[in-house]
Amino acid sequence: QVQLVESGGGSVQAGGSLRLSCAASRYTASRYYMGWFRQAPGKEREGVASVYTFGDNTYYSDSVKGRFTISQDNAKNTLYLQMNSLKPEDTAMYYCAARHYTGGYIHPLRREEYNYWGQGTQVTISS
């Protein structure tokens, strides 16, 4: 079992930055996919960024590529999402997710691939 706790959400103006953190109860340094997802009211939960902790490969949705950066600190058992150049359409509840990788193909930004979830942290961007 992996418990995930997000923090760092808040309200900023468009063009600003936020850094989200996800503390894991035990790290995931080996052979896990860790991801950030978001869900706006009335919309599906979508993947925005993911990292394969063993190889450090990263994946981004087109909507955040070049603005968001996912990273991990294995010593602190923590996953981060640095969000720059924020836009009002980035407003959503952001969730951290994890999935132990045992082999085979997975889509790293597909929410159905993940079985551990945090409670979420709200991000609100005003214009």
XYZ file of C-alpha atoms in Angstrom, residues 9-104:
96
model
C -2.236 24.235 -4.119
C -3.601 27.746 -3.927
C -4.861 30.742 -5.833
C -2.636 32.767 -8.145
C -3.082 35.109 -11.062
C -2.555 34.055 -14.642
C 1.119 33.962 -15.519
C 2.106 32.969 -12.010
C 3.664 29.788 -10.668
C 2.912 27.113 -8.096
C 4.735 24.014 -6.972
C 2.726 21.013 -5.881
C 4.174 18.319 -3.645
C 3.104 14.731 -3.100
C 4.482 12.936 -0.066
C 4.462 9.160 -0.382
C 4.283 6.864 2.624
C 7.015 4.747 1.132
C 8.864 5.540 -1.921
C 8.279 4.300 -5.047
C 11.895 4.812 -6.112
C 11.886 1.511 -7.828
C 9.595 0.582 -10.663
C 6.625 2.853 -10.082
C 4.842 5.237 -12.326
C 3.953 8.403 -10.456
C 1.582 10.882 -12.013
C -0.214 14.167 -11.602
C -3.803 14.358 -12.735
C -6.354 17.136 -12.592
C -10.106 17.415 -12.660
C -12.073 20.574 -13.302
C -15.782 20.787 -12.392
C -17.878 18.905 -14.891
C -14.871 17.427 -16.662
C -13.091 14.098 -16.727
C -9.954 13.570 -14.695
C -7.009 13.999 -17.048
C -3.348 13.153 -16.800
C -0.972 16.082 -17.010
C 2.438 14.647 -16.118
C 3.999 11.349 -15.187
C 7.390 9.919 -14.321
C 8.758 6.396 -14.284
C 10.695 6.410 -11.051
C 13.178 3.713 -12.026
C 14.303 5.249 -15.285
C 13.267 8.873 -14.678
C 11.384 9.038 -17.980
C 8.830 11.842 -17.986
C 5.592 12.335 -19.881
C 3.410 15.419 -20.341
C 0.079 16.239 -21.838
C 0.162 18.670 -24.735
C -1.743 21.243 -22.693
C 1.068 21.596 -20.122
C 4.188 20.684 -22.081
C 6.797 23.402 -21.727
C 5.060 24.946 -18.703
C 4.940 22.150 -16.122
C 7.807 20.033 -14.847
C 7.472 16.808 -12.887
C 10.324 15.745 -10.634
C 11.039 13.457 -7.730
C 13.192 13.543 -4.617
C 13.799 9.962 -3.589
C 15.500 10.977 -0.337
C 12.343 12.826 0.741
C 9.866 10.327 -0.735
C 8.292 13.237 -2.566
C 6.992 13.963 -6.039
C 6.734 17.520 -7.334
C 4.929 19.395 -10.056
C 6.372 22.791 -10.881
C 3.740 24.800 -12.729
C 4.754 27.982 -14.537
C 2.929 30.386 -16.844
C -0.340 29.314 -15.315
C -3.571 29.928 -17.196
C -7.184 30.127 -15.999
C -7.840 26.806 -17.770
C -5.345 25.153 -15.401
C -7.868 25.648 -12.603
C -8.729 22.220 -11.193
C -8.287 19.817 -8.328
C -4.878 18.220 -8.747
C -4.269 14.639 -7.710
C -1.135 12.601 -7.215
C -1.272 8.958 -8.276
C 0.958 5.903 -8.214
C 1.111 2.547 -9.830
C 3.604 -0.248 -9.294
C 5.029 -1.334 -12.614
C 5.328 -5.075 -13.145
C 5.953 -5.115 -16.866
C 4.132 -4.663 -20.135
